[in-house]
Amino acid sequence: IEQNRLNYDRTHQAELRVDSYRGLADYVTGDNDSAGPPGVRRVILPSSFPGSPRAMVQNYQDAMAIVSKYGKPDLFITFTCNPAWREITEQLENGQTASDRPDIVTRVFNIKLQELYCDLFKKQIFGAVNAYISVMEWQKRGLPHCHMLITLAEQDKPRSVGDIDSIVQAVIPDHETEPRLYNIVTSCMMHRPCGQDNPRSPCMVDGKCSKRFPKQFRDETDTELDGYLEYRRPDDGRTCVSGGKVLDNRSVVPYNRYLALRYNGHLNVEICGMIQAVKYMYKYVYKGPDRAALHMVRRNDSFNEREVNEIDEYVNARYVCAPEAVHRLLGFDLQSKSHTVYRLQLHLPDYQTVTFQGGREEEALRRAAERD
């Protein structure tokens, strides 16, 4: 299905073109044989294709428009599928694993994601929500996860240390008094051994953990570190074992007690209202899938004639896992927002966008002039 849509865009490049009014006028009154910059041919992947780089940029700009209206987000939530969910394991046949049934994984995660939306936006467990955005992502091992940035109403924003600690916890629960929460946190919310204990961990970059684990012990939450909170992590002696290593509160990924118990999975909750780098957070969630591209050319090849093919770059540089393919086939949302953003066509005089078909430039120019 996706390949058919890409083929349509590839084969209809010449039928529908877009340029500024001034550029089209220069073309009509000048050299009609000119087809753009010399030596360069560009094949466009339009923003109408979901998940394309242009679509991600436009969604990011829409999100920034929401920020300009409702302010910075207060909560950053990441919800990841748990392959050990009972709803998944009960549907597997003997010998099967969750990776063998991406259809079940996708449907179950989408149901739980909709329930999480209900908890956050209808039941308002953290307070009234003014605005939000959410974006789907897929890990290379196949598990879907969703990033959310949520802006709370003014009266419900977490401002004090007490407010923060009531929403986010970063401690190992007591095994005796909270055995179920202890099992969930130790199995789903612990940053696995890295550093000297596991230098080959995926989080290791240049010999350091990119997530900055393990953290330092803290008796109380610190809000003075350039907007990046350091949550309460007391040295209370509580530990668990992961990968043959003993972990303590320094390795706990921040979570919310209620959501952890309700969804039994990796559900990272962070307070982000004090972070100044707002654009970075939104660029992070709209960064799109991981990509890698390699081009081989002969040493003596000329670069005078080259093609910039956005469709090939999109196809050749992407890794599509089975759950993502099923997600798209079932028509589930790739991203959502609390508000509809109307994109205004603001432009300088004679630089409005003009859409035209190849060979009918003069007609399009005349229509644009009459419309203005």
XYZ file of C-alpha atoms in Angstrom:
372
model
C 0.000 0.000 0.000
C 2.707 2.448 0.988
C 4.787 1.502 -2.043
C 1.830 2.218 -4.343
C 1.457 5.689 -2.868
C 5.166 6.309 -3.313
C 4.989 5.089 -6.907
C 2.167 7.540 -7.593
C 4.243 10.420 -6.248
C 7.225 9.200 -8.254
C 5.369 8.937 -11.574
C 3.363 12.168 -11.257
C 6.215 14.557 -10.542
C 5.793 16.422 -13.826
C 2.019 16.756 -13.613
C 1.764 18.963 -10.570
C 4.348 21.596 -9.738
C 4.599 24.415 -7.217
C 6.589 27.633 -7.375
C 6.326 31.226 -6.224
C 4.460 33.707 -8.430
C 7.690 35.635 -9.035
C 9.614 32.491 -9.976
C 6.885 31.359 -12.362
C 6.728 34.807 -13.963
C 10.493 34.813 -14.492
C 10.244 31.385 -16.098
C 7.408 32.397 -18.469
C 9.046 35.642 -19.573
C 12.524 34.144 -19.782
C 13.989 30.901 -21.068
C 11.176 28.339 -21.239
C 13.660 25.518 -21.667
C 15.055 26.099 -18.210
C 13.980 23.334 -15.842
C 15.476 24.641 -12.626
C 19.004 24.847 -11.237
C 21.554 23.606 -13.800
C 22.618 20.024 -13.362
C 20.136 19.241 -10.576
C 16.856 17.339 -10.768
C 14.793 16.987 -7.598
C 12.132 14.337 -7.027
C 9.802 15.556 -4.275
C 8.127 13.490 -1.547
C 5.236 15.797 -0.578
C 4.047 16.567 2.930
C 0.746 14.831 2.108
C 2.569 11.504 2.586
C 2.257 10.568 6.312
C 5.619 10.152 8.001
C 7.604 11.919 5.278
C 10.273 14.423 6.392
C 8.188 17.310 5.055
C 5.139 16.079 6.989
C 7.189 15.791 10.186
C 8.470 19.353 9.754
C 4.950 20.676 9.260
C 3.681 18.761 12.293
C 6.530 20.211 14.336
C 5.597 23.714 13.204
C 1.958 23.018 14.111
C 3.088 21.929 17.579
C 5.086 25.134 18.013
C 1.953 27.109 17.092
C 0.157 25.309 19.940
C 3.040 26.220 22.269
C 2.775 29.883 21.295
C -0.901 29.795 22.322
C -0.867 27.584 25.434
C 2.717 27.764 26.664
C 5.408 25.199 27.382
C 4.505 21.562 28.090
C 4.526 20.331 31.684
C 4.707 16.547 31.239
C 6.771 14.349 28.935
C 5.363 10.812 28.862
C 6.719 7.806 26.967
C 4.540 4.685 26.838
C 6.124 1.467 25.524
C 4.458 -1.830 24.672
C 5.088 -4.703 27.086
C 5.274 -8.071 25.238
C 4.447 -9.816 28.529
C 0.976 -8.263 28.769
C -1.625 -10.947 29.448
C -3.756 -9.702 26.538
C -0.855 -10.630 24.227
C 0.443 -13.827 25.806
C -3.017 -15.428 26.066
C -3.463 -15.147 22.285
C -0.152 -16.809 21.392
C -0.017 -20.418 20.303
C 2.522 -22.878 21.672
C 6.051 -21.863 20.737
C 5.080 -18.382 19.592
C 6.461 -15.134 20.978
C 5.095 -11.604 20.728
C 7.420 -10.892 17.794
C 5.660 -13.668 15.838
C 2.301 -11.880 16.063
C 2.757 -8.175 15.254
C -0.984 -7.925 14.576
C -1.797 -8.794 18.188
C 0.942 -6.523 19.545
C -0.307 -3.590 17.473
C -3.982 -3.997 18.344
C -3.369 -4.465 22.069
C -1.015 -1.497 22.291
C -3.460 0.736 20.433
C -6.281 -0.259 22.813
C -4.131 0.499 25.849
C -2.949 3.766 24.299
C -6.553 4.891 23.818
C -7.239 4.011 27.452
C -4.217 6.066 28.504
C -5.577 9.006 26.503
C -8.850 8.593 28.406
C -7.058 8.646 31.769
C -5.017 11.708 30.873
C -7.458 13.841 28.898
C -10.949 12.817 30.066
C -10.442 11.595 33.624
C -7.644 14.183 33.987
C -5.623 12.251 36.552
C -2.935 14.958 36.522
C -5.372 17.857 36.232
C -7.055 19.759 33.427
C -5.196 19.540 30.106
C -4.965 22.641 27.923
C -3.066 21.051 25.028
C -1.134 17.951 24.019
C 0.644 16.244 21.149
C 1.513 12.568 20.732
C 3.731 10.792 18.205
C 4.175 7.078 17.532
C 7.616 5.478 17.184
C 8.910 1.935 16.723
C 12.040 0.391 18.109
C 14.211 -1.775 15.882
C 13.283 -4.820 17.955
C 9.664 -4.154 16.989
C 7.957 -2.756 20.093
C 5.806 0.348 19.494
C 5.949 3.307 21.822
C 4.340 6.719 22.011
C 5.779 10.080 23.071
C 3.442 12.683 24.570
C 3.960 16.311 25.538
C 1.155 17.631 27.738
C 0.394 21.206 28.777
C -1.668 21.437 31.964
C -4.043 24.209 32.985
C -2.483 26.993 35.035
C -4.022 25.866 38.334
C -2.768 22.282 37.900
C 0.844 22.911 36.898
C 3.391 21.259 39.231
C 5.300 24.106 40.868
C 6.617 22.901 44.216
C 8.775 19.933 45.156
C 5.709 18.393 46.785
C 3.732 18.705 43.542
C 6.545 17.050 41.591
C 6.978 14.183 44.054
C 3.237 13.489 43.988
C 3.387 12.944 40.209
C 6.811 11.381 39.591
C 8.657 8.757 41.609
C 12.165 7.401 41.067
C 12.483 4.856 43.869
C 12.242 1.086 44.150
C 9.021 0.275 46.064
C 9.066 -1.764 49.236
C 8.867 -5.446 48.372
C 6.862 -6.321 51.469
C 4.189 -3.598 51.390
C 3.892 -3.123 47.595
C 4.884 -6.438 45.978
C 3.008 -5.864 42.679
C 4.432 -2.371 42.161
C 7.879 -3.698 43.112
C 7.676 -6.372 40.402
C 6.518 -3.852 37.776
C 9.211 -1.286 38.575
C 12.050 -3.795 38.794
C 11.049 -5.498 35.531
C 9.966 -2.481 33.438
C 11.343 0.738 34.938
C 15.013 -0.027 35.638
C 17.816 1.246 33.413
C 19.785 -1.888 32.653
C 23.462 -2.178 33.653
C 25.801 -0.012 31.600
C 29.131 1.763 32.032
C 31.832 -0.424 33.538
C 29.281 -3.148 34.303
C 28.251 -3.396 30.632
C 30.343 -1.270 28.244
C 28.491 -2.755 25.229
C 25.091 -1.499 26.353
C 23.171 0.278 23.528
C 23.026 3.458 25.620
C 26.833 3.797 25.699
C 28.269 6.614 23.558
C 31.984 7.490 23.739
C 32.329 5.442 26.896
C 29.469 7.198 28.726
C 25.779 6.459 29.219
C 23.775 8.732 26.914
C 20.916 8.670 29.468
C 23.294 9.694 32.295
C 22.694 6.621 34.423
C 23.339 5.784 37.165
C 22.084 8.991 38.800
C 23.207 10.293 42.183
C 21.447 9.530 45.452
C 19.263 12.453 46.579
C 17.172 12.842 49.708
C 14.885 15.354 47.997
C 14.053 16.533 44.490
C 16.315 19.274 43.106
C 14.754 21.859 40.781
C 17.757 24.147 40.366
C 19.723 22.362 37.636
C 18.954 24.483 34.534
C 15.364 23.268 34.470
C 16.342 19.579 34.339
C 14.939 17.991 37.472
C 16.867 15.564 39.615
C 14.248 13.461 41.336
C 14.333 12.165 44.868
C 16.439 8.966 45.020
C 17.160 8.128 48.673
C 19.858 5.656 49.666
C 17.359 3.420 51.462
C 19.012 0.072 50.790
C 16.339 -1.201 48.382
C 17.824 -3.122 45.456
C 17.028 -5.539 42.659
C 19.098 -7.742 40.364
C 19.276 -7.237 36.587
C 21.705 -8.915 34.224
C 23.562 -10.368 37.179
C 24.184 -6.879 38.613
C 22.676 -5.287 41.705
C 20.759 -2.078 40.944
C 19.409 0.525 43.365
C 17.427 3.774 43.230
C 20.109 5.405 41.082
C 18.979 3.269 38.121
C 15.207 3.818 38.360
C 13.556 5.440 35.326
C 11.052 8.062 36.626
C 7.479 6.759 36.710
C 4.042 7.492 38.135
C 2.776 5.045 40.730
C -0.835 4.959 39.498
C 0.045 4.573 35.807
C 2.663 1.902 36.528
C 0.124 -0.214 38.414
C -2.611 0.365 35.836
C -0.611 -0.364 32.670
C 2.082 -2.778 33.885
C 4.731 -1.622 31.423
C 7.418 0.921 30.706
C 5.650 4.250 31.201
C 8.189 7.023 31.773
C 6.755 10.241 33.255
C 8.913 13.374 33.447
C 8.248 16.949 34.555
C 9.477 19.212 31.750
C 7.813 22.563 32.479
C 11.038 24.057 33.807
C 13.170 23.163 30.779
C 14.035 26.167 28.612
C 14.876 24.206 25.441
C 11.245 23.801 24.356
C 12.029 23.431 20.656
C 14.450 20.597 21.396
C 11.719 18.539 23.083
C 9.358 18.897 20.142
C 12.104 18.215 17.606
C 12.908 15.059 19.567
C 9.381 13.643 19.283
C 9.096 14.675 15.608
C 12.543 13.439 14.605
C 11.072 10.543 12.644
C 12.528 7.035 12.268
C 16.226 6.212 12.368
C 17.852 6.534 8.972
C 21.143 5.646 7.366
C 22.155 6.172 3.757
C 25.319 5.289 1.857
C 26.163 6.359 -1.694
C 29.088 4.938 -3.688
C 30.476 6.890 -6.650
C 33.455 6.432 -8.929
C 36.403 8.680 -8.259
C 36.262 10.322 -11.676
C 32.457 10.644 -11.862
C 31.175 14.144 -12.541
C 28.723 15.766 -10.151
C 27.462 18.184 -12.803
C 24.415 16.002 -13.470
C 22.837 14.640 -10.342
C 19.382 13.848 -8.987
C 18.075 14.599 -5.519
C 15.409 11.926 -5.077
C 13.522 12.391 -1.806
C 11.405 9.283 -2.423
C 14.440 7.009 -2.807
C 16.048 8.583 0.257
C 12.874 7.901 2.254
C 12.616 4.275 1.081
C 16.285 3.272 1.064
C 17.166 4.772 4.442
C 14.247 3.442 6.501
C 13.834 0.371 8.651
C 10.176 -0.681 8.865
C 9.409 -3.279 11.525
C 6.378 -5.564 11.348
C 4.306 -3.749 14.037
C 4.755 -0.441 12.193
C 3.596 -2.039 8.944
C 0.526 -3.480 10.685
C -0.152 -0.134 12.388
C -0.231 1.612 9.012
C -2.305 -1.137 7.364
C -4.922 -0.884 10.104
C -5.129 2.880 9.663
C -4.165 3.783 13.235
C -2.975 7.332 13.879
C 0.746 8.070 13.585
C 0.396 11.295 15.549
C -2.320 13.386 17.138
C -2.834 16.864 18.579
C -5.361 18.462 20.873
C -6.008 21.327 18.454
C -6.391 21.754 14.717
C -3.843 24.186 13.292
C -4.711 26.121 10.144
C -1.607 26.992 8.134
C -1.841 30.529 6.806
C -0.217 31.269 3.449
C 1.744 34.360 4.464
C 4.105 35.717 1.823
C 5.836 38.793 0.488
C 4.268 40.588 -2.519
C 4.461 38.380 -5.650
C 5.830 35.439 -3.663
C 2.546 33.588 -3.113
C 2.500 29.879 -3.920
C 1.221 28.965 -7.391
C 0.315 25.375 -8.315
C 0.456 24.459 -11.990
C 0.814 21.573 -14.438
C 3.809 21.197 -16.674
C 3.285 22.977 -19.998
C 0.480 25.190 -18.638
C 2.607 27.765 -16.845
C 1.172 30.820 -18.620
C -2.409 29.810 -17.796
C -1.527 29.334 -14.119
C 0.260 32.690 -14.063
C -2.774 34.431 -15.554
C -5.152 32.838 -13.036
C -2.926 33.867 -10.150
C -2.768 37.451 -11.400
C -6.559 37.647 -11.801
C -7.142 36.170 -8.343
C -5.012 38.823 -6.694
